[in-house]
Short mmCIF file of C-alpha atoms in Angstrom, two decimals:
data_model
loop_
_atom_site.label_atom_id
_atom_site.label_comp_id
_atom_site.label_asym_id
_atom_site.label_seq_id
_atom_site.Cartn_x
_atom_site.Cartn_y
_atom_site.Cartn_z
CA MET G 1 8.20 8.28 -19.67
CA ALA G 2 6.73 4.77 -19.60
CA SER G 3 8.08 2.35 -22.16
CA ILE G 4 5.36 0.18 -23.70
CA ILE G 5 7.33 -3.06 -23.80
CA HIS G 6 7.05 -6.71 -22.84
CA PRO G 7 10.42 -7.64 -21.33
CA ALA G 8 9.75 -11.29 -20.57
CA SER G 9 7.53 -14.17 -21.59
CA PRO G 10 4.87 -15.49 -19.19
CA SER G 11 6.72 -18.82 -18.97
CA GLU G 12 9.82 -17.25 -17.44
CA SER G 13 10.14 -17.76 -13.72
CA ARG G 14 12.89 -15.66 -12.16
CA PRO G 15 13.34 -13.85 -8.85
CA GLY G 16 11.68 -10.48 -9.04
CA ARG G 17 9.26 -11.48 -11.78
CA PHE G 18 5.51 -11.89 -11.38
CA GLY G 19 4.65 -13.43 -14.73
CA VAL G 20 5.90 -10.83 -17.20
CA TYR G 21 5.84 -8.06 -14.60
CA GLY G 22 8.44 -6.75 -12.16
CA GLY G 23 12.17 -6.71 -12.84
CA ARG G 24 14.86 -4.06 -12.31
CA TYR G 25 14.80 -0.96 -14.51
CA VAL G 26 17.19 1.43 -12.78
CA PRO G 27 20.40 3.37 -13.48
CA GLU G 28 23.54 1.25 -13.44
CA THR G 29 24.69 3.09 -10.30
CA LEU G 30 21.87 1.44 -8.34
CA MET G 31 22.32 -2.14 -9.54
CA ALA G 32 25.01 -3.04 -7.00
CA ALA G 33 22.91 -1.54 -4.19
CA LEU G 34 19.88 -3.57 -5.24
CA LEU G 35 21.91 -6.77 -5.44
CA ASP G 36 23.34 -6.08 -1.98
CA LEU G 37 19.85 -5.42 -0.66
CA GLU G 38 18.54 -8.67 -2.15
CA HIS G 39 21.42 -10.61 -0.58
CA GLU G 40 20.97 -9.01 2.84
CA TYR G 41 17.22 -9.51 2.79
CA GLU G 42 17.57 -13.20 1.99
CA ALA G 43 20.05 -13.52 4.87
CA ALA G 44 17.74 -11.62 7.24
CA LYS G 45 14.83 -13.93 6.40
CA ALA G 46 16.92 -16.87 7.58
CA ASP G 47 18.26 -15.06 10.66
CA ALA G 48 16.33 -16.11 13.78
CA ALA G 49 17.57 -13.09 15.77
CA PHE G 50 16.40 -10.63 13.08
CA GLN G 51 12.99 -12.29 12.86
CA ALA G 52 12.61 -12.39 16.65
CA GLU G 53 13.39 -8.67 16.97
CA LEU G 54 10.92 -7.79 14.23
CA LYS G 55 8.24 -9.98 15.78
CA SER G 56 8.79 -8.32 19.17
CA LEU G 57 8.56 -4.81 17.70
CA LEU G 58 5.42 -5.65 15.73
CA ALA G 59 3.78 -6.87 18.93
CA ASP G 60 5.04 -4.47 21.58
CA TYR G 61 5.69 -1.31 19.55
CA ALA G 62 3.27 -1.47 16.61
CA GLY G 63 0.42 -3.34 18.29
CA ARG G 64 0.01 -6.60 16.39
CA PRO G 65 -2.10 -8.60 16.03
CA THR G 66 -4.79 -6.11 15.06
CA PRO G 67 -8.42 -7.05 15.74
CA LEU G 68 -10.80 -8.51 13.16
CA TYR G 69 -13.96 -6.61 14.05
CA PHE G 70 -17.51 -7.61 13.12
CA ALA G 71 -19.25 -4.44 11.87
CA LYS G 72 -22.69 -5.37 13.20
CA ARG G 73 -24.54 -2.11 12.60
CA LEU G 74 -23.05 -1.64 9.12
CA THR G 75 -24.03 -5.22 8.29
CA GLU G 76 -27.58 -4.65 9.53
CA THR G 77 -27.86 -1.37 7.63
CA LEU G 78 -26.82 -2.98 4.33
CA ASP G 79 -28.93 -6.13 4.95
CA GLY G 80 -26.63 -8.54 3.12
CA ALA G 81 -23.26 -10.16 3.72
CA LYS G 82 -21.58 -10.05 7.11
CA ILE G 83 -18.83 -7.41 7.10
CA TYR G 84 -15.66 -7.72 9.13
CA LEU G 85 -13.05 -4.97 9.35
CA LYS G 86 -9.34 -5.81 9.71
CA ARG G 87 -8.32 -2.97 12.02
CA GLU G 88 -4.92 -1.89 10.68
CA ASP G 89 -6.03 1.62 11.60
CA LEU G 90 -5.38 0.72 15.24
CA LEU G 91 -1.65 0.20 14.70
CA HIS G 92 0.88 2.69 16.05
CA THR G 93 1.13 5.65 13.63
CA GLY G 94 -2.38 4.92 12.34
CA ALA G 95 -1.92 2.59 9.36
CA HIS G 96 -0.45 -0.65 8.08
CA LYS G 97 2.70 1.19 6.92
CA ILE G 98 4.50 0.59 10.23
CA ASN G 99 4.82 -3.15 9.44
CA ASN G 100 7.13 -2.44 6.50
CA SER G 101 8.93 0.55 8.03
CA LEU G 102 10.02 -1.51 11.02
CA GLY G 103 11.12 -4.42 8.84
CA GLN G 104 13.14 -2.29 6.45
CA GLY G 105 14.46 -0.11 9.28
CA LEU G 106 15.94 -3.18 10.94
CA LEU G 107 17.34 -4.28 7.58
CA ALA G 108 18.97 -0.87 7.03
CA ARG G 109 20.58 -1.03 10.46
CA ARG G 110 21.78 -4.57 9.71
CA MET G 111 23.41 -3.23 6.53
CA GLY G 112 25.15 -0.42 8.43
CA LYS G 113 23.19 2.35 6.71
CA LYS G 114 22.74 5.37 8.98
CA ARG G 115 20.76 7.61 6.61
CA ILE G 116 17.24 6.68 5.51
CA ILE G 117 15.27 8.28 2.69
CA ALA G 118 11.62 7.63 1.94
CA GLU G 119 8.76 8.93 -0.17
CA THR G 120 5.21 9.49 0.97
CA GLY G 121 1.86 10.47 -0.50
CA ALA G 122 -0.74 10.43 2.26
CA GLY G 123 2.05 10.85 4.80
CA GLN G 124 1.39 7.58 6.62
CA HIS G 125 4.51 5.89 5.27
CA GLY G 126 6.48 9.00 6.10
CA VAL G 127 5.21 9.02 9.67
CA ALA G 128 5.86 5.29 10.04
CA THR G 129 9.39 5.66 8.67
CA ALA G 130 10.12 8.71 10.84
CA SER G 131 8.91 6.72 13.86
CA ALA G 132 11.05 3.69 13.00
CA CYS G 133 14.10 5.90 12.44
CA ALA G 134 13.59 7.65 15.79
CA LEU G 135 13.29 4.25 17.47
CA LEU G 136 16.42 2.89 15.79
CA GLY G 137 18.54 6.06 15.93
CA LEU G 138 18.70 6.66 12.17
CA GLU G 139 18.71 9.90 10.17
CA CYS G 140 15.47 10.32 8.18
CA VAL G 141 14.66 12.38 5.06
CA VAL G 142 11.16 12.12 3.58
CA TYR G 143 10.22 13.38 0.11
CA MET G 144 6.63 14.56 -0.35
CA GLY G 145 4.88 16.37 -3.18
CA ASP G 146 3.84 19.95 -2.46
CA VAL G 147 0.19 19.14 -3.20
CA ASP G 148 0.27 16.27 -0.71
CA MET G 149 2.02 18.43 1.90
CA GLU G 150 -0.88 20.86 1.69
CA ARG G 151 -3.65 18.28 1.96
CA GLN G 152 -1.83 16.16 4.55
CA GLU G 153 -0.46 18.98 6.71
CA LEU G 154 -1.00 17.11 9.98
CA ASN G 155 1.28 14.26 8.88
CA VAL G 156 3.97 16.73 7.78
CA LYS G 157 4.01 18.16 11.29
CA ARG G 158 4.07 14.67 12.82
CA MET G 159 7.11 13.71 10.72
CA ARG G 160 8.97 16.86 11.72
CA LEU G 161 8.16 16.34 15.39
CA LEU G 162 9.58 12.82 15.10
CA GLY G 163 12.85 14.29 13.85
CA ALA G 164 12.52 13.74 10.10
CA GLU G 165 13.42 16.28 7.45
CA VAL G 166 10.49 16.66 5.04
CA ARG G 167 11.55 17.84 1.59
CA GLY G 168 8.78 19.22 -0.61
CA VAL G 169 8.73 18.34 -4.30
CA SER G 170 7.47 21.04 -6.66
CA SER G 171 8.02 19.28 -10.00
CA GLY G 172 5.47 17.47 -12.15
CA SER G 173 2.12 16.79 -10.54
CA ARG G 174 3.69 17.49 -7.10
CA THR G 175 2.27 14.20 -5.74
CA LEU G 176 3.53 10.68 -4.97
CA LYS G 177 5.06 9.91 -8.38
CA ASP G 178 7.25 12.99 -8.15
CA ALA G 179 8.22 12.26 -4.54
CA ILE G 180 9.44 8.80 -5.62
CA SER G 181 11.43 10.35 -8.48
CA GLU G 182 13.19 12.76 -6.09
CA ALA G 183 13.91 9.97 -3.59
CA MET G 184 15.48 7.90 -6.36
CA ARG G 185 17.64 10.87 -7.44
CA ASP G 186 18.84 11.22 -3.85
CA TRP G 187 19.60 7.50 -3.68
CA VAL G 188 21.65 7.60 -6.90
CA THR G 189 23.71 10.46 -5.46
CA ASN G 190 24.19 8.99 -1.98
CA VAL G 191 23.93 5.27 -2.60
CA ARG G 192 26.96 4.33 -0.47
CA THR G 193 25.61 5.86 2.74
CA THR G 194 21.85 5.84 2.22
CA TYR G 195 19.10 3.25 2.45
CA TYR G 196 15.92 3.88 0.40
CA LEU G 197 12.98 2.70 2.50
CA LEU G 198 10.34 2.32 -0.21
CA GLY G 199 6.81 2.40 1.11
CA SER G 200 4.76 0.25 -1.26
CA ALA G 201 4.98 -3.00 -3.22
CA LEU G 202 6.52 -1.11 -6.12
CA GLY G 203 9.90 -0.37 -7.60
CA ALA G 204 12.80 -2.54 -8.67
CA HIS G 205 13.36 -6.03 -7.29
CA PRO G 206 13.59 -6.91 -4.39
CA TYR G 207 11.23 -4.16 -3.14
CA PRO G 208 7.86 -5.59 -4.31
CA THR G 209 8.67 -8.98 -2.76
CA MET G 210 10.20 -7.51 0.39
CA VAL G 211 7.35 -5.08 1.08
CA ARG G 212 4.80 -7.84 0.48
CA ASP G 213 6.58 -10.11 2.92
CA PHE G 214 6.63 -7.46 5.65
CA HIS G 215 2.86 -7.07 5.24
CA ARG G 216 1.99 -10.80 5.01
CA CYS G 217 1.11 -10.67 8.70
CA ILE G 218 -2.16 -8.95 7.71
CA GLY G 219 -3.46 -11.89 5.68
CA ARG G 220 -2.12 -14.49 8.10
CA GLU G 221 -4.01 -12.85 10.93
CA ILE G 222 -7.19 -12.48 8.87
CA LYS G 223 -7.14 -16.19 8.03
CA SER G 224 -6.65 -17.40 11.61
CA GLN G 225 -9.06 -14.83 13.07
CA ILE G 226 -11.93 -15.51 10.67
CA LEU G 227 -11.54 -19.27 11.15
CA GLU G 228 -11.72 -18.73 14.90
CA LYS G 229 -14.75 -16.45 14.69
CA GLU G 230 -16.72 -18.10 11.88
CA GLY G 231 -15.14 -21.51 11.34
CA ARG G 232 -14.76 -20.82 7.61
CA LEU G 233 -13.01 -18.58 5.13
CA PRO G 234 -14.61 -15.37 3.83
CA HIS G 235 -16.42 -14.95 0.54
CA ALA G 236 -14.05 -12.11 -0.31
CA VAL G 237 -11.17 -10.00 1.00
CA VAL G 238 -11.43 -6.37 -0.07
CA ALA G 239 -8.63 -3.76 0.05
CA CYS G 240 -7.83 -0.41 -1.53
CA VAL G 241 -4.94 -0.37 -4.01
CA GLY G 242 -2.57 2.51 -4.63
CA GLY G 243 0.87 1.00 -5.04
CA GLY G 244 -0.64 -2.05 -3.43
CA SER G 245 1.10 -2.83 -0.12
CA ASN G 246 -1.90 -3.22 2.18
CA ALA G 247 -3.79 -5.16 -0.48
CA ILE G 248 -1.02 -7.63 -1.31
CA GLY G 249 -0.45 -8.10 2.43
CA ALA G 250 -4.12 -8.96 2.89
CA PHE G 251 -4.39 -11.08 -0.28
CA TYR G 252 -1.22 -13.16 -0.27
CA GLU G 253 -2.21 -15.89 2.18
CA PHE G 254 -5.49 -16.38 0.31
CA ILE G 255 -4.09 -16.75 -3.21
CA PRO G 256 -4.18 -20.59 -2.99
CA GLU G 257 -7.75 -20.47 -1.56
CA ARG G 258 -9.56 -20.27 -4.87
CA GLN G 259 -12.99 -19.99 -3.24
CA VAL G 260 -12.02 -16.63 -1.70
CA ARG G 261 -12.43 -13.65 -4.03
CA LEU G 262 -9.63 -11.08 -3.85
CA ILE G 263 -10.92 -7.60 -4.63
CA GLY G 264 -8.71 -4.55 -5.06
CA VAL G 265 -10.24 -1.09 -5.22
CA GLU G 266 -8.56 1.70 -7.15
CA ALA G 267 -9.27 5.43 -7.13
CA GLY G 268 -12.04 6.28 -9.59
CA GLY G 269 -11.48 9.97 -8.92
CA ARG G 270 -13.89 12.46 -10.44
CA GLY G 271 -14.22 11.16 -14.00
CA THR G 272 -13.21 8.58 -16.60
CA ALA G 273 -10.91 10.75 -18.72
CA LEU G 274 -7.15 10.35 -18.43
CA GLY G 275 -5.98 12.64 -15.64
CA GLU G 276 -9.25 12.48 -13.71
CA HIS G 277 -8.62 9.20 -11.85
CA ALA G 278 -5.94 6.70 -10.76
CA ALA G 279 -7.55 3.46 -12.01
CA ARG G 280 -4.62 1.76 -13.70
CA PHE G 281 -6.50 -1.36 -14.76
CA GLU G 282 -9.31 0.69 -16.31
CA GLY G 283 -7.23 3.29 -18.12
CA GLY G 284 -3.63 2.07 -18.13
CA ALA G 285 -1.34 -0.11 -20.22
CA PRO G 286 1.78 -2.14 -19.41
CA GLY G 287 4.95 -0.07 -19.19
CA VAL G 288 8.01 0.72 -17.09
CA LEU G 289 7.86 3.38 -14.40
CA GLN G 290 10.27 3.98 -11.53
CA GLY G 291 12.07 0.68 -11.68
CA THR G 292 9.40 -1.88 -12.48
CA PHE G 293 7.25 -3.19 -15.33
CA SER G 294 3.55 -3.01 -14.53
CA TYR G 295 0.35 -1.23 -15.56
CA VAL G 296 0.86 2.52 -16.00
CA LEU G 297 -1.51 5.38 -16.77
CA GLN G 298 0.05 6.91 -19.89
CA ASP G 299 -0.89 8.60 -23.12
CA GLU G 300 -0.49 7.10 -26.59
CA ASP G 301 3.11 8.35 -26.73
CA GLY G 302 4.04 6.65 -23.45
CA GLN G 303 4.12 9.89 -21.45
CA ILE G 304 3.01 9.45 -17.83
CA ALA G 305 -0.49 10.76 -17.30
CA LEU G 306 -1.56 13.04 -14.50
CA THR G 307 -3.72 11.35 -11.89
CA HIS G 308 -6.35 12.48 -9.43
CA SER G 309 -7.83 11.11 -6.23
CA VAL G 310 -9.30 12.73 -3.16
CA SER G 311 -7.00 10.30 -1.30
CA ALA G 312 -3.31 11.17 -1.57
CA GLY G 313 -2.23 7.56 -1.02
CA LEU G 314 -4.06 6.24 -4.10
CA ASP G 315 -3.00 9.13 -6.36
CA TYR G 316 -0.31 7.28 -8.36
CA ALA G 317 0.10 6.37 -12.02
CA SER G 318 1.29 2.77 -11.60
CA ILE G 319 0.58 -0.30 -9.47
CA GLY G 320 2.67 -3.05 -7.91
CA PRO G 321 3.76 -5.77 -10.38
CA GLU G 322 2.29 -8.62 -8.35
CA HIS G 323 -1.12 -6.98 -8.64
CA ALA G 324 -0.60 -6.78 -12.40
CA MET G 325 -0.01 -10.54 -12.49
CA LEU G 326 -3.02 -11.25 -10.27
CA HIS G 327 -5.17 -9.07 -12.52
CA ASP G 328 -4.07 -10.70 -15.77
CA SER G 329 -4.42 -14.22 -14.36
CA GLY G 330 -7.91 -13.44 -13.08
CA ARG G 331 -7.03 -14.49 -9.53
CA ALA G 332 -7.81 -11.02 -8.21
CA GLU G 333 -10.45 -8.58 -9.41
CA TYR G 334 -9.97 -4.84 -9.48
CA PHE G 335 -12.69 -2.22 -9.44
CA SER G 336 -12.71 1.52 -8.84
CA ARG G 337 -14.80 3.73 -6.61
CA THR G 338 -15.11 7.46 -7.09
CA ASP G 339 -14.18 10.33 -4.80
CA ALA G 340 -17.87 10.83 -4.02
CA GLU G 341 -18.38 7.16 -3.15
CA ALA G 342 -15.32 7.16 -0.86
CA LEU G 343 -16.49 10.31 0.93
CA ASP G 344 -19.94 8.79 1.41
CA ALA G 345 -18.37 5.59 2.76
CA VAL G 346 -16.49 7.61 5.39
CA LYS G 347 -19.75 9.09 6.57
CA VAL G 348 -21.59 5.74 6.57
CA LEU G 349 -18.89 3.94 8.55
CA ALA G 350 -18.52 6.83 10.99
CA ARG G 351 -22.26 6.90 11.70
CA THR G 352 -22.88 3.16 11.89
CA GLU G 353 -19.72 2.00 13.69
CA GLY G 354 -18.08 5.09 15.16
CA ILE G 355 -14.97 4.44 13.03
CA LEU G 356 -13.31 7.10 10.87
CA PRO G 357 -11.44 5.38 8.00
CA ALA G 358 -8.68 6.99 5.98
CA LEU G 359 -9.89 8.17 2.58
CA GLU G 360 -7.74 5.46 0.99
CA SER G 361 -9.41 2.74 3.06
CA ALA G 362 -12.81 4.31 2.40
CA HIS G 363 -12.55 3.18 -1.22
CA ALA G 364 -12.53 -0.44 0.02
CA VAL G 365 -15.40 0.32 2.40
CA ALA G 366 -17.32 1.82 -0.54
CA GLU G 367 -16.86 -1.39 -2.53
CA ALA G 368 -18.13 -3.45 0.41
CA ILE G 369 -21.15 -1.14 0.67
CA ARG G 370 -21.82 -1.77 -3.02
CA MET G 371 -21.33 -5.55 -2.80
CA ALA G 372 -22.93 -6.54 0.49
CA PRO G 373 -26.63 -6.02 -0.32
CA SER G 374 -26.39 -8.41 -3.30
CA LEU G 375 -24.90 -11.22 -1.20
CA ASP G 376 -26.61 -13.70 1.13
CA SER G 377 -26.45 -13.11 4.86
CA HIS G 378 -24.27 -16.21 5.40
CA GLU G 379 -21.51 -14.81 3.18
CA ILE G 380 -18.60 -12.89 4.69
CA LEU G 381 -16.71 -9.84 3.44
CA VAL G 382 -13.44 -8.88 5.12
CA VAL G 383 -12.41 -5.28 4.46
CA ASN G 384 -8.82 -4.32 5.20
CA LEU G 385 -9.21 -1.01 7.02
CA SER G 386 -5.67 0.05 6.20
CA GLY G 387 -5.62 3.40 8.02
CA ARG G 388 -7.54 5.86 10.16
CA GLY G 389 -9.00 9.13 8.98
CA ASP G 390 -7.59 11.68 11.41
CA LYS G 391 -5.11 12.84 8.75
CA ASP G 392 -7.98 13.59 6.35
CA MET G 393 -10.10 15.79 8.60
CA GLY G 394 -9.26 18.95 6.67
CA ILE G 395 -10.39 17.36 3.39
CA LEU G 396 -13.44 15.75 5.03
CA ALA G 397 -14.49 19.00 6.66
CA ARG G 398 -14.32 20.78 3.32
CA GLU G 399 -15.87 18.08 1.13
CA LEU G 400 -18.62 17.04 3.57
CA LYS G 401 -19.23 20.62 4.76
CA LEU G 402 -18.82 19.67 8.42
#
């Protein structure tokens, strides 16, 4: 259940708060673990050896920096703004998730935790975590909703091949929300021996801050790369938003650059009624879910609503608290694109650029397709292509009748 409350005033400025949003709303048994994690993370940030090892792995194992690619044929087809793609899909494991999994994996090892648990929706965080655990010699258990296991079967097999145990979740909607709930139950039970490697900018403090920081490399690279290529900043940075990790990673370096629009794209699903989409800013209200205060899709009694998206990674009832703050302050804008628009965007990008985006990323591509024709040719859109579409081929084959 989501509590419709306002736990802090906007003037309060405390660690773990983004305006009124964020905080720690967890069982007492997890408070000591979260405080330890916060302490260790602050120490790791100041540890030159930790940072050097992470930097080396991001370069030599994950494949950073990723290219900023000018989508020439897509730009010409739309006859408007220049479109650049930040190619996170080219990273090892196929998405931005590896940035955070490596960072938290190193942190878990630093803390002496040998057992890692994680949740996953689209499976990309699960694959990234399984890969990091194999690399670092850690035990890995991944929770995944039964519905997501069916539609992301390839990633389930990848995780198992990498040595992870994948535990299906058959409760509730059998999607990401329920996988997170089961992971948190595991953590409560095994908190002394287990590290919870949360995959998005969600949950209790320090997770939203920590996950954002591990993905800040995306925005830093975009800024330096676009200045090198164009000599100026973009008109807008566009990213899909489920929990919000790829988007906050892309946005964060540009928050002080007021001339750059920050545009998050939620899952518009197949309709506007509650349960037909996952657009938290269009149909949600502030509340507490799974450790943090943010926007939540809920009914008038505060019960968590069912969600729907053709993309498993956007199919979640809440959103990261920093996005909630950016929304309320007006610094970032959030729109939604439907299942049909995302599917069409996959086809357009595939046939103009020879690039298959993940269905999650396709929502951001769909927004760029909508925006670009109305902008002048000297304006620049950067789309964070957060993942590749191999994992979605079963869905794409069915929906596009390939």
